[in-house]
mmCIF file of C-alpha atoms in Angstrom:
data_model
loop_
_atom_site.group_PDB
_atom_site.id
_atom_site.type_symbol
_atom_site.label_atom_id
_atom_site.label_comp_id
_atom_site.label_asym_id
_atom_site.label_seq_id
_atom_site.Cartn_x
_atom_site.Cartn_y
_atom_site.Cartn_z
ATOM 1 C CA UNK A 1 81.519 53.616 131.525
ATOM 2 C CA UNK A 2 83.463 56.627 130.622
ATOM 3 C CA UNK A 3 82.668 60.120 131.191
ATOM 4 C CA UNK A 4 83.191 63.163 128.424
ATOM 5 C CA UNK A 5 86.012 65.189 130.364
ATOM 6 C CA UNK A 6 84.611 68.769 130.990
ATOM 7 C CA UNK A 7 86.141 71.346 129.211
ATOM 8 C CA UNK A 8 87.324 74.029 131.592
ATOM 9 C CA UNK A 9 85.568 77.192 131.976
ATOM 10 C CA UNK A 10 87.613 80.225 130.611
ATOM 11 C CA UNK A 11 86.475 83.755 132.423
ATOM 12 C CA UNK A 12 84.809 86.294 130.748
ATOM 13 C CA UNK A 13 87.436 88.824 128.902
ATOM 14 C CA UNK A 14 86.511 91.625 131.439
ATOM 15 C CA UNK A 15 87.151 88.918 134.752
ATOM 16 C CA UNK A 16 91.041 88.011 133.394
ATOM 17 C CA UNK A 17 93.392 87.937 135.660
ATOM 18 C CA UNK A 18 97.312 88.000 134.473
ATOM 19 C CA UNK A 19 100.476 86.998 136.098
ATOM 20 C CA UNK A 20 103.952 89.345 135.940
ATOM 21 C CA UNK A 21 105.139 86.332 132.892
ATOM 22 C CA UNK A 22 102.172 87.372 130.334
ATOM 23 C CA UNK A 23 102.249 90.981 130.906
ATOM 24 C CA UNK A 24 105.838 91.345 130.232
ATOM 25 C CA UNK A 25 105.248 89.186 126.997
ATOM 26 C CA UNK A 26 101.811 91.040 126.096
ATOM 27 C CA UNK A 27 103.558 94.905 126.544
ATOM 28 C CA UNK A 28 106.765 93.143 125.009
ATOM 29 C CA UNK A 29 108.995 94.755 128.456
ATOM 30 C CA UNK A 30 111.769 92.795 130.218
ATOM 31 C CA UNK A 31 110.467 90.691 133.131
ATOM 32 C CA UNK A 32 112.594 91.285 135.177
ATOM 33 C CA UNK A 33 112.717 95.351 134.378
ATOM 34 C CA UNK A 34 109.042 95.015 135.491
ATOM 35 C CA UNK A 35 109.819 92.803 138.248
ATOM 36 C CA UNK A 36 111.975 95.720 140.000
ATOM 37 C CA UNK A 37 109.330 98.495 138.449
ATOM 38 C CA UNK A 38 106.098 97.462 140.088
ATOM 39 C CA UNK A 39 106.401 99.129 143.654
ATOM 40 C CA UNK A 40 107.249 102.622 141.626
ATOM 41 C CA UNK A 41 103.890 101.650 139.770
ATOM 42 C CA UNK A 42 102.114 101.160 142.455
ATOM 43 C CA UNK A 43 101.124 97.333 141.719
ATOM 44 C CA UNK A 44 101.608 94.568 144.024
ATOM 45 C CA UNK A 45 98.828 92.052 142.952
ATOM 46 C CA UNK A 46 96.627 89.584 144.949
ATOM 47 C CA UNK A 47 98.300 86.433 146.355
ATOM 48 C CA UNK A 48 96.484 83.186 145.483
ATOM 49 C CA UNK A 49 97.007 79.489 146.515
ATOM 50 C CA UNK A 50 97.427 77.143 144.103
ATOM 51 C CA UNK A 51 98.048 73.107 145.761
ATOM 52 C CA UNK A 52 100.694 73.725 148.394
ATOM 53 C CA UNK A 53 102.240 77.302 146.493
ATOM 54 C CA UNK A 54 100.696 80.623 146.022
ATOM 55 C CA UNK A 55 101.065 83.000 142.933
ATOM 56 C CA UNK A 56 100.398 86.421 142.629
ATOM 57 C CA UNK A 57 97.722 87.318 140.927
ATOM 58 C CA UNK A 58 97.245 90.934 138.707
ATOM 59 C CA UNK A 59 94.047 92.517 137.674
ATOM 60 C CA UNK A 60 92.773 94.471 134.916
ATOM 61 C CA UNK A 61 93.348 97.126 136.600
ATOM 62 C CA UNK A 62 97.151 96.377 137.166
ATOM 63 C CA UNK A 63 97.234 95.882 134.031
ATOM 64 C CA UNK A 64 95.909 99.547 133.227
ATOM 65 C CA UNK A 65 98.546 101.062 136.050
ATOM 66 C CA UNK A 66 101.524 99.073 134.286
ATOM 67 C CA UNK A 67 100.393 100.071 130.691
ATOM 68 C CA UNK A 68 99.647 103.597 132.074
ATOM 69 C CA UNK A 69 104.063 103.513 133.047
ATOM 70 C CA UNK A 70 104.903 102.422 129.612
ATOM 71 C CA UNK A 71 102.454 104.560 127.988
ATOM 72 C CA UNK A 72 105.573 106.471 126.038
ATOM 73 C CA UNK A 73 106.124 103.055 124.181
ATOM 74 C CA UNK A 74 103.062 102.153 123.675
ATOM 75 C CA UNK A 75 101.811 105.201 122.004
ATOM 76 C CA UNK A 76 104.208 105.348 119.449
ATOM 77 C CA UNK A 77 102.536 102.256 117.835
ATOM 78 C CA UNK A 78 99.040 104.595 117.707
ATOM 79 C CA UNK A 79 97.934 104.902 114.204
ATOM 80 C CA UNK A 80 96.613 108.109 112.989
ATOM 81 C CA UNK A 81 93.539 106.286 111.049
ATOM 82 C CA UNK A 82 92.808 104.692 114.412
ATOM 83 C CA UNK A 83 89.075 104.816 113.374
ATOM 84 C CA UNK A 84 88.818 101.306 111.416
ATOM 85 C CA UNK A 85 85.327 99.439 110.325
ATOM 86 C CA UNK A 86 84.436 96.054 109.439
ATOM 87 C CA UNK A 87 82.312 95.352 106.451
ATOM 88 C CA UNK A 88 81.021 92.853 103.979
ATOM 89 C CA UNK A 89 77.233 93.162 102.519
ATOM 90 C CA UNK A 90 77.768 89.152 103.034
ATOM 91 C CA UNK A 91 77.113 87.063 106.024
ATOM 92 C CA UNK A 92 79.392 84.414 107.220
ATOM 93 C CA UNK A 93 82.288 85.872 106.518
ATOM 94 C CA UNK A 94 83.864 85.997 109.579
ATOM 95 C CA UNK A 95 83.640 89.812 110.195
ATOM 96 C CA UNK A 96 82.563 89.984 113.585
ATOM 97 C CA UNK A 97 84.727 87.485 114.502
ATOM 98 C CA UNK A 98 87.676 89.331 113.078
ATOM 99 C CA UNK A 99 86.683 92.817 114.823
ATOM 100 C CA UNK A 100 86.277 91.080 118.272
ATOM 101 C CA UNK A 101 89.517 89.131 117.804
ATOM 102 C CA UNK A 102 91.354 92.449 117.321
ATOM 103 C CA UNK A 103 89.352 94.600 119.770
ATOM 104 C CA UNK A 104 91.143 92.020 122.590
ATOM 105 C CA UNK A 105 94.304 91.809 120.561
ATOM 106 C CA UNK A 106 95.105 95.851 120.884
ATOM 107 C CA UNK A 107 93.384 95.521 124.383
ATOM 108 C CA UNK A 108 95.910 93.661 125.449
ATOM 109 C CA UNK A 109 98.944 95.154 124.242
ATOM 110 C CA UNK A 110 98.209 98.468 125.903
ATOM 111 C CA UNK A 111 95.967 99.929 123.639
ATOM 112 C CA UNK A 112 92.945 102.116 124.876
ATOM 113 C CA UNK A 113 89.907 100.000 122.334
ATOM 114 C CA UNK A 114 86.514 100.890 121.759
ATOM 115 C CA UNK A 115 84.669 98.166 120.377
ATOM 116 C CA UNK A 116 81.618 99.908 118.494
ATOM 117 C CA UNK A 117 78.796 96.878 117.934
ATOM 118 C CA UNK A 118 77.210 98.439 114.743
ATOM 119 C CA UNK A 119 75.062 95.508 114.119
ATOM 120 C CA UNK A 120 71.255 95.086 114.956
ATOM 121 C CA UNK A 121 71.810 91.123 115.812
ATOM 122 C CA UNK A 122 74.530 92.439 118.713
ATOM 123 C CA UNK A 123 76.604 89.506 118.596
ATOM 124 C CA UNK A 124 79.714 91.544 119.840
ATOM 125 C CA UNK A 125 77.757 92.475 122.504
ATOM 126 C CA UNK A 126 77.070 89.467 123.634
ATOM 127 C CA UNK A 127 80.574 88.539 123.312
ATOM 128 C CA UNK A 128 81.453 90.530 125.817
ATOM 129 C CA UNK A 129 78.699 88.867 128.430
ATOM 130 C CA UNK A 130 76.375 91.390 127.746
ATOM 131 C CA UNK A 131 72.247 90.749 127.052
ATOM 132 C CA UNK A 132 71.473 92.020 123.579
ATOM 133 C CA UNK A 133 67.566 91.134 123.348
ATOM 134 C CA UNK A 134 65.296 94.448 122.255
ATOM 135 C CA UNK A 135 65.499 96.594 124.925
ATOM 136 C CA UNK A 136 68.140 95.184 127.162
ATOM 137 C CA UNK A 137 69.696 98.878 127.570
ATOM 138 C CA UNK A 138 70.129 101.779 125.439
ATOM 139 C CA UNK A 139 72.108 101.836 121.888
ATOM 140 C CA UNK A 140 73.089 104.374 119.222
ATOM 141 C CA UNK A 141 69.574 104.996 118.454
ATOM 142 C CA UNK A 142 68.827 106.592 121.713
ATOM 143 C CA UNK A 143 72.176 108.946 120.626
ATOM 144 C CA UNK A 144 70.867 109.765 117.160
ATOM 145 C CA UNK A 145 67.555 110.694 118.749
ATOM 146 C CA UNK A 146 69.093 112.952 120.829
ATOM 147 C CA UNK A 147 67.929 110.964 124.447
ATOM 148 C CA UNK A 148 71.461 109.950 125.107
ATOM 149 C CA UNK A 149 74.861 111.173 124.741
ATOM 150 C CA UNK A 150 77.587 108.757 123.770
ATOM 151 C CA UNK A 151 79.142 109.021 127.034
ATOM 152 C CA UNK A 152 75.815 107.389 128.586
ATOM 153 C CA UNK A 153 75.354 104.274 126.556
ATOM 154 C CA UNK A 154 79.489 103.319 126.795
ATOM 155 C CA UNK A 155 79.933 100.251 128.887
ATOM 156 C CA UNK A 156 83.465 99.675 130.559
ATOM 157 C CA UNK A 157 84.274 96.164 130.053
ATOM 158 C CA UNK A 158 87.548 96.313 131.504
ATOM 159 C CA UNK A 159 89.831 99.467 131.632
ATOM 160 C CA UNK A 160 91.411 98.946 128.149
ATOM 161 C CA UNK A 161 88.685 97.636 126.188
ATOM 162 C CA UNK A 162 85.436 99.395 125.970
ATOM 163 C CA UNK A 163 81.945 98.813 124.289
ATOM 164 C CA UNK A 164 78.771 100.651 122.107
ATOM 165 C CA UNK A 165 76.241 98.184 122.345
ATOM 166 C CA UNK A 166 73.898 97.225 120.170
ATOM 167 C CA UNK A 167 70.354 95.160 120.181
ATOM 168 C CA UNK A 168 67.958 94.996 117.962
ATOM 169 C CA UNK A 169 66.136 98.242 118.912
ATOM 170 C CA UNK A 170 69.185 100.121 116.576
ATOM 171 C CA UNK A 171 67.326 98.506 113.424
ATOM 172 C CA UNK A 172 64.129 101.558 114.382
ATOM 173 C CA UNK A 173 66.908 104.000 113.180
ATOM 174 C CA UNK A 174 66.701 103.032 109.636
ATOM 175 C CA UNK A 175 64.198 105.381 108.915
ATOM 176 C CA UNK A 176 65.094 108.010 110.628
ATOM 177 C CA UNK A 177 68.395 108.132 109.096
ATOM 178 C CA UNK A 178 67.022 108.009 106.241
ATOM 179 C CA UNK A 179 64.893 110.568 106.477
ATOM 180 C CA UNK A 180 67.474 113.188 107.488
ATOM 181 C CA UNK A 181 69.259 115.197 105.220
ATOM 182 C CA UNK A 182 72.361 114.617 107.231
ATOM 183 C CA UNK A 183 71.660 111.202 108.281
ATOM 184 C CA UNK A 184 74.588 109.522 106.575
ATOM 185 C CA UNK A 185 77.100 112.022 108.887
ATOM 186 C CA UNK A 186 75.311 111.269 112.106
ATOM 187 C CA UNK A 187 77.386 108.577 113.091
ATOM 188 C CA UNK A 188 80.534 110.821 112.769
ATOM 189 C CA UNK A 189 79.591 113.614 114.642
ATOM 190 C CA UNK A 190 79.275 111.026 117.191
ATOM 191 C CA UNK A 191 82.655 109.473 116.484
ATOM 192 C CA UNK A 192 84.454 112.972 116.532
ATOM 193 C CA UNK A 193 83.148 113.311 120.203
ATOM 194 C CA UNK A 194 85.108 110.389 121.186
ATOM 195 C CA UNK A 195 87.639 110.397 119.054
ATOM 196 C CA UNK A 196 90.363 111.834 121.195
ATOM 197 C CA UNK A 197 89.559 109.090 124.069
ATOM 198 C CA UNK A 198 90.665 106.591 122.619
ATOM 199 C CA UNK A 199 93.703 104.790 120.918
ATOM 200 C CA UNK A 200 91.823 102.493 118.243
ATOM 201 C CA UNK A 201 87.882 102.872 117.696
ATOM 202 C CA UNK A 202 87.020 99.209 115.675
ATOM 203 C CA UNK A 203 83.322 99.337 114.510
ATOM 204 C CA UNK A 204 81.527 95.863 113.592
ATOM 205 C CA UNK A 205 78.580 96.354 111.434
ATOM 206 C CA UNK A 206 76.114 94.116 109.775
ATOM 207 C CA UNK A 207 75.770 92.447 106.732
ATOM 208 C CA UNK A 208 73.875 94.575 104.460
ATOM 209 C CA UNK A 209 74.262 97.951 103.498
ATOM 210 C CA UNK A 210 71.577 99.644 105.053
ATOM 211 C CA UNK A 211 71.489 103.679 106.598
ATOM 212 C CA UNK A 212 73.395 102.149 109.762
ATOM 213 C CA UNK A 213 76.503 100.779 107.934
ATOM 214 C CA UNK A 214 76.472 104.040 105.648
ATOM 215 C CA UNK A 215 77.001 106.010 108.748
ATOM 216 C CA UNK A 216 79.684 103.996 109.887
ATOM 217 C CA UNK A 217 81.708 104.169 106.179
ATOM 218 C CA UNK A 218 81.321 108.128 105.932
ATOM 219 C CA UNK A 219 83.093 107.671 110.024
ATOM 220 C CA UNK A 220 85.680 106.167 109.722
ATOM 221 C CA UNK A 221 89.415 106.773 108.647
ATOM 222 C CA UNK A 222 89.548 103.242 107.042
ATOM 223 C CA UNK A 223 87.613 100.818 105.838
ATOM 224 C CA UNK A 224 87.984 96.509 105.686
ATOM 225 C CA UNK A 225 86.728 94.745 103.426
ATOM 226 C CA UNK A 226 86.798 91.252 104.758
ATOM 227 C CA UNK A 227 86.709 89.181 101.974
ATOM 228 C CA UNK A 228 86.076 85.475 102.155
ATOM 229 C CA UNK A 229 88.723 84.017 99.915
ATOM 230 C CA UNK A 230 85.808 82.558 97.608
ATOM 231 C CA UNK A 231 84.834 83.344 93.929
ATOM 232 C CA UNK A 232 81.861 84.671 94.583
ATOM 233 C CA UNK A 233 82.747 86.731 97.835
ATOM 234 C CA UNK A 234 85.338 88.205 95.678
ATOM 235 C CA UNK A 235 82.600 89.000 92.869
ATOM 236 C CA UNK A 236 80.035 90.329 96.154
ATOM 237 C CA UNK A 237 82.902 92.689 96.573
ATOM 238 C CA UNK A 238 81.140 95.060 93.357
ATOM 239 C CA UNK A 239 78.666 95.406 95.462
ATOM 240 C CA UNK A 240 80.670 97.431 97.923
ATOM 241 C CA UNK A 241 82.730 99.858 95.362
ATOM 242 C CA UNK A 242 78.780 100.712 94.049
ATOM 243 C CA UNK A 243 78.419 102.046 97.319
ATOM 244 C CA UNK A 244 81.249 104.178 97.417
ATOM 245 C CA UNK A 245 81.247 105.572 94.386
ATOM 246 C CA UNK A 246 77.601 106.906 94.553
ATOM 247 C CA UNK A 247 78.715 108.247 98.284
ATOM 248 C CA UNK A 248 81.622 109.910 96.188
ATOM 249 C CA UNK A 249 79.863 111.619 93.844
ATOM 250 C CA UNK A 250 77.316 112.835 96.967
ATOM 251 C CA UNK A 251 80.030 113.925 98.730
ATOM 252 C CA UNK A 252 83.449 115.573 97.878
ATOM 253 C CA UNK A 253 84.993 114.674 101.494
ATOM 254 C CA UNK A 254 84.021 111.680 101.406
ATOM 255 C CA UNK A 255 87.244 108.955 100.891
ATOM 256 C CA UNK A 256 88.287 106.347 103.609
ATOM 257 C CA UNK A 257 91.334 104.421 103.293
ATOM 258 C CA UNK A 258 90.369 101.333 102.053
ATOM 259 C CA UNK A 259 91.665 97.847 102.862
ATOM 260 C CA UNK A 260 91.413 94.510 101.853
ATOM 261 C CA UNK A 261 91.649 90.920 104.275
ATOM 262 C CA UNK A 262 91.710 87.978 102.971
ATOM 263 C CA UNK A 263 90.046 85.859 105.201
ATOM 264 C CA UNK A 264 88.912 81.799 105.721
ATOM 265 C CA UNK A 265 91.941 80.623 103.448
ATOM 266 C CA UNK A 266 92.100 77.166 102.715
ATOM 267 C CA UNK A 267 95.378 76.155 101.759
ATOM 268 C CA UNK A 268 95.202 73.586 99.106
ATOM 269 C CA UNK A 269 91.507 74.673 97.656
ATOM 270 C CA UNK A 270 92.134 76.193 94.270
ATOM 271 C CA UNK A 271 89.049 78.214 94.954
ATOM 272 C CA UNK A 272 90.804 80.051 97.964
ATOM 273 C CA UNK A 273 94.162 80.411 95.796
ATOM 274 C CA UNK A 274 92.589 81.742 92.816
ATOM 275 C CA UNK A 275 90.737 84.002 94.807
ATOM 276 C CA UNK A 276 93.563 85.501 96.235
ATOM 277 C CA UNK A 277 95.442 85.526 92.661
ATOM 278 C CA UNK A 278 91.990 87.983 91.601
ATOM 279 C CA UNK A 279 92.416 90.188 95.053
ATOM 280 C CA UNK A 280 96.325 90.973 94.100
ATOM 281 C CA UNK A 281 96.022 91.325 90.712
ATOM 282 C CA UNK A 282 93.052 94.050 91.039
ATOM 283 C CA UNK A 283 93.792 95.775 94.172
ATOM 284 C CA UNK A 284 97.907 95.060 94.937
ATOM 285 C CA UNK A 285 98.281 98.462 96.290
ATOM 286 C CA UNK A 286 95.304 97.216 98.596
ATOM 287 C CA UNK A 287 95.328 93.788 100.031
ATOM 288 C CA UNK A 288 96.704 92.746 103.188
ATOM 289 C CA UNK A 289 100.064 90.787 103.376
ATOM 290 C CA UNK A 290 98.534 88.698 105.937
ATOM 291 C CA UNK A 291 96.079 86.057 105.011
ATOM 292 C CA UNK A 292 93.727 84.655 107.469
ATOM 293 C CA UNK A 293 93.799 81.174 107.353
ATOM 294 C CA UNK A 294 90.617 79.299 107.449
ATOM 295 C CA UNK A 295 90.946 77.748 111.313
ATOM 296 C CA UNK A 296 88.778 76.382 114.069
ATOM 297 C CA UNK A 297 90.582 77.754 116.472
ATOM 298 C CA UNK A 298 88.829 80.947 116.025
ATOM 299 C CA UNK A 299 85.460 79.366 116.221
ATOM 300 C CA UNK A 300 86.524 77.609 119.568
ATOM 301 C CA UNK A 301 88.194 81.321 121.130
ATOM 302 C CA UNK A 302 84.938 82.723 119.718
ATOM 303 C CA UNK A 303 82.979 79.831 121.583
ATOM 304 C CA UNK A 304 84.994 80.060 124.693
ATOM 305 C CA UNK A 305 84.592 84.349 124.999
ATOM 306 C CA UNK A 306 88.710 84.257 124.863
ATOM 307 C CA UNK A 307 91.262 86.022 122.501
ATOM 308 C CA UNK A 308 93.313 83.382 120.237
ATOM 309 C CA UNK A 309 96.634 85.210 121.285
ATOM 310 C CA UNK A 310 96.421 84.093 124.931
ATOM 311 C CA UNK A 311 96.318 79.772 126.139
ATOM 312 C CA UNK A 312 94.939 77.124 124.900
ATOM 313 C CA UNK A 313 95.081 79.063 120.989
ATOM 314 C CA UNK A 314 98.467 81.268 121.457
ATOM 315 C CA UNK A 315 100.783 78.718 119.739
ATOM 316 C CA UNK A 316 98.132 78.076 116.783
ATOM 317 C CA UNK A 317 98.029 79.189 113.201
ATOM 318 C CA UNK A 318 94.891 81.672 113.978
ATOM 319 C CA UNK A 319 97.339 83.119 116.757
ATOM 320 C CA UNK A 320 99.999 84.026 114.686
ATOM 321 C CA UNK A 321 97.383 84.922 111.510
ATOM 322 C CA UNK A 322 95.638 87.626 114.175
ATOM 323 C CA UNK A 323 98.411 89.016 115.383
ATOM 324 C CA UNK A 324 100.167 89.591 111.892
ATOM 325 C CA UNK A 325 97.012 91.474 110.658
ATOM 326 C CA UNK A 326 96.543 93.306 114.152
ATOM 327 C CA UNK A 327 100.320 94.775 113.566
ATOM 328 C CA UNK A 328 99.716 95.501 109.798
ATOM 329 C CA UNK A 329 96.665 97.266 110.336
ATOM 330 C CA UNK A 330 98.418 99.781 112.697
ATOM 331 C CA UNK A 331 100.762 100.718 110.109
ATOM 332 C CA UNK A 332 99.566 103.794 108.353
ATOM 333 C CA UNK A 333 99.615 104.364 104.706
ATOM 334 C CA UNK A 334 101.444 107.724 104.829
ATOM 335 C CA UNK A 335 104.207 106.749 107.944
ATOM 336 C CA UNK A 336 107.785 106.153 107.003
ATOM 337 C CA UNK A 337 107.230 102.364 107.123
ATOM 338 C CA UNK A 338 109.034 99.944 104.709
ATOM 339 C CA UNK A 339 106.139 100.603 101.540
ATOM 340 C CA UNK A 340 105.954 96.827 101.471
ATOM 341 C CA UNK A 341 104.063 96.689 104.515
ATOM 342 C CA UNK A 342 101.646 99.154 103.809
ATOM 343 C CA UNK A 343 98.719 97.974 101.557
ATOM 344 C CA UNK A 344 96.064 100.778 101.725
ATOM 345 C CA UNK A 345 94.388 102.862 98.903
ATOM 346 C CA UNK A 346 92.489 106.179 98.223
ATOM 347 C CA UNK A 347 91.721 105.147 94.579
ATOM 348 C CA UNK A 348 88.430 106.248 93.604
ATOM 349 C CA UNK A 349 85.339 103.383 93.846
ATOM 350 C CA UNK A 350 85.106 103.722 89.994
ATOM 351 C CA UNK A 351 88.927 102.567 89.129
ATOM 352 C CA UNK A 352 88.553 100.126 91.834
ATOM 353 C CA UNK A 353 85.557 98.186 90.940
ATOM 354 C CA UNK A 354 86.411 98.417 86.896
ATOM 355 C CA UNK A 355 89.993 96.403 87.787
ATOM 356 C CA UNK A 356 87.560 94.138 89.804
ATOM 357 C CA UNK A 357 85.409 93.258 87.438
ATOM 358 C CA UNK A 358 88.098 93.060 84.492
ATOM 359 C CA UNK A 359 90.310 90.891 86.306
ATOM 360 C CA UNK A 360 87.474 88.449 87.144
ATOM 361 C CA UNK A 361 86.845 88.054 83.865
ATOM 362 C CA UNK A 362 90.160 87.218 82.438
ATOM 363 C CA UNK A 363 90.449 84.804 85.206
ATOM 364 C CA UNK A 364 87.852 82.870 83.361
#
């Protein structure tokens, strides 16, 4: 009789440990230049035995002390809309997927994150290993009722990468939001107070567009659409420039950057390639380059709590996909980057969902 080989446990994001080989190729430094840097640093890792050798062992927080010495580098890759958000009004998408992916992603390359679960269901959260059951701790809602400050509710995961929470206690905000006159700019205020602490704020929100995703659109610099390369994602995506133009015409300030990603590509489906063909026909000035290919990979990193750049996944296609998008996305629309790689828009919602809904139709 045969036994089903265990698959081996990967630690949580926050318990990594790295070796001198991966940090050099994470922060994209010589290895040796580190080698020869790390007593100036201050680092000198943990030695571990592994069979009859011994490695040495870093920690997060080696990592932080060795990003901290090439902080000159790495903050010349620092986008000026560093405030991004996730949304679709559809589920299944692979949104939160997409936002966790890329919280680890900048994480790792030396990036300062804060990973901002928006959502009621508080899948990020428990992502990250944390409990997201009705009250399990406090979440924005506490903020926006004035109980907690933002500082409060924060949760370090690891020194790069931290985390709002969410449960589904945020959901009780719904009215209240609603029933201020300010209650779509709430979220902002809050985002302003944190703003400067970070490199990249990433904000996951759920799948509907109720008074808790509003507040995240009116805070943040730029908005992605995540768009399931399907027909009728793309024809969902109406839906969302409704939205902004009535927030428009509330609001003359109002105007995020606005992105599209192709996501969950299948290549040979002529449903994923038309659907792509719609997407850069309507909004070229808009799409992504990079298309996210439809993989299980990033179910199984999802699975397994681990980023798809790092072992078993780093060789894969979702490895390469993430990465691609992670660099794009830090490009901003208004840097002296090649134009080619810049796909962003401030187009008003009204010429944006006109050219989708023509170009749907003459697809037909």
């Amino acid at each position: 009789m045969t036994t089903k080989k265990k698959k081996p446990k990967v630690p949580r994001f926050a318990d990594r440990t790295f070796n001198i080989k991966m940090i050099s190729e994470l922060l994209e430094v010589p290895r040796t230049s580190l080698i020869e840097k790390l007593e100036l640093i201050g680092v000198s890792g943990n030695k571990v035995k592994v069979g009859t050798t011994s490695r040495n062992v870093l920690t997060w927080d080696d990592f932080a002390k060795i990003a901290q010495y090439y902080r000159p580098e790495i903050e010349k890759r620092i986008p000026q809309d560093k405030c991004k958000g996730g949304v679709n009004q559809k589920g299944g998408v692979g949104k939160t997927t997409l936002i966790q992916q890329l919280g680890m992603y900048y994480a790792l390359k030396g990036l300062k994150v804060l990973l901002w679960d928006n959502d009621p269901q508080g899948h990020t959260t428990l992502f990250l290993g944390y409990p997201n059951s009705a009250g399990s701790g406090p979440t924005l809602k506490d903020v926006y009722r004035g109980e907690k400050k933002i500082h409060d509710i924060i949760i370090k995961v690891c020194p790069m990468l931290h985390l709002v929470p969410s449960n589904t206690d945020l959901s009780s905000a719904e009215l209240e939001l609603m029933m201020d006159l300010n209650g779509r700019k709430k979220m902002k205020n809050i985002v302003d107070s944190v703003y400067d602490d970070y490199d990249v704020i990433l904000i996951d929100n759920n799948p509907a567009f109720s008074w808790v995703t509003l507040n995240a659109i009116c805070a943040v610099d730029e908005l992605c659409f995540i768009c399931e390369t399907a027909l009728y994602s793309v024809d969902g995506m109406k839906g969302l420039f409704e939205v902004l133009e009535q927030l428009e015409q509330a609001d003359a300030d109002f105007g995020p950057r606005l992105r599209i990603i192709p996501n969950k590509y299948a290549t040979g489906e002529k449903g994923s390639q038309k659907a792509i063909n719609i997407l850069r026909n309507a909004y070229g000035d808009l799409v992504t380059n990079t298309i996210v290919n439809d993989c299980a990979d990033f179910k199984n990193a999802t699975e397994d709590g681990t980023p798809v750049i790092l072992t078993p996944y780093k060789k894969s296609k979702s490895s390469h996909d993430l990465a691609s998008l992670a660099e794009e996305l830090l490009i901003d629309a208004d840097s002296e980057a090649d134009s080619e790689n810049v796909k962003t828009s401030s187009k008003p919602a009204k010429v944006l969902k006109t050219a989708i809904e023509s170009e749907a139709i003459s697809s037909l």
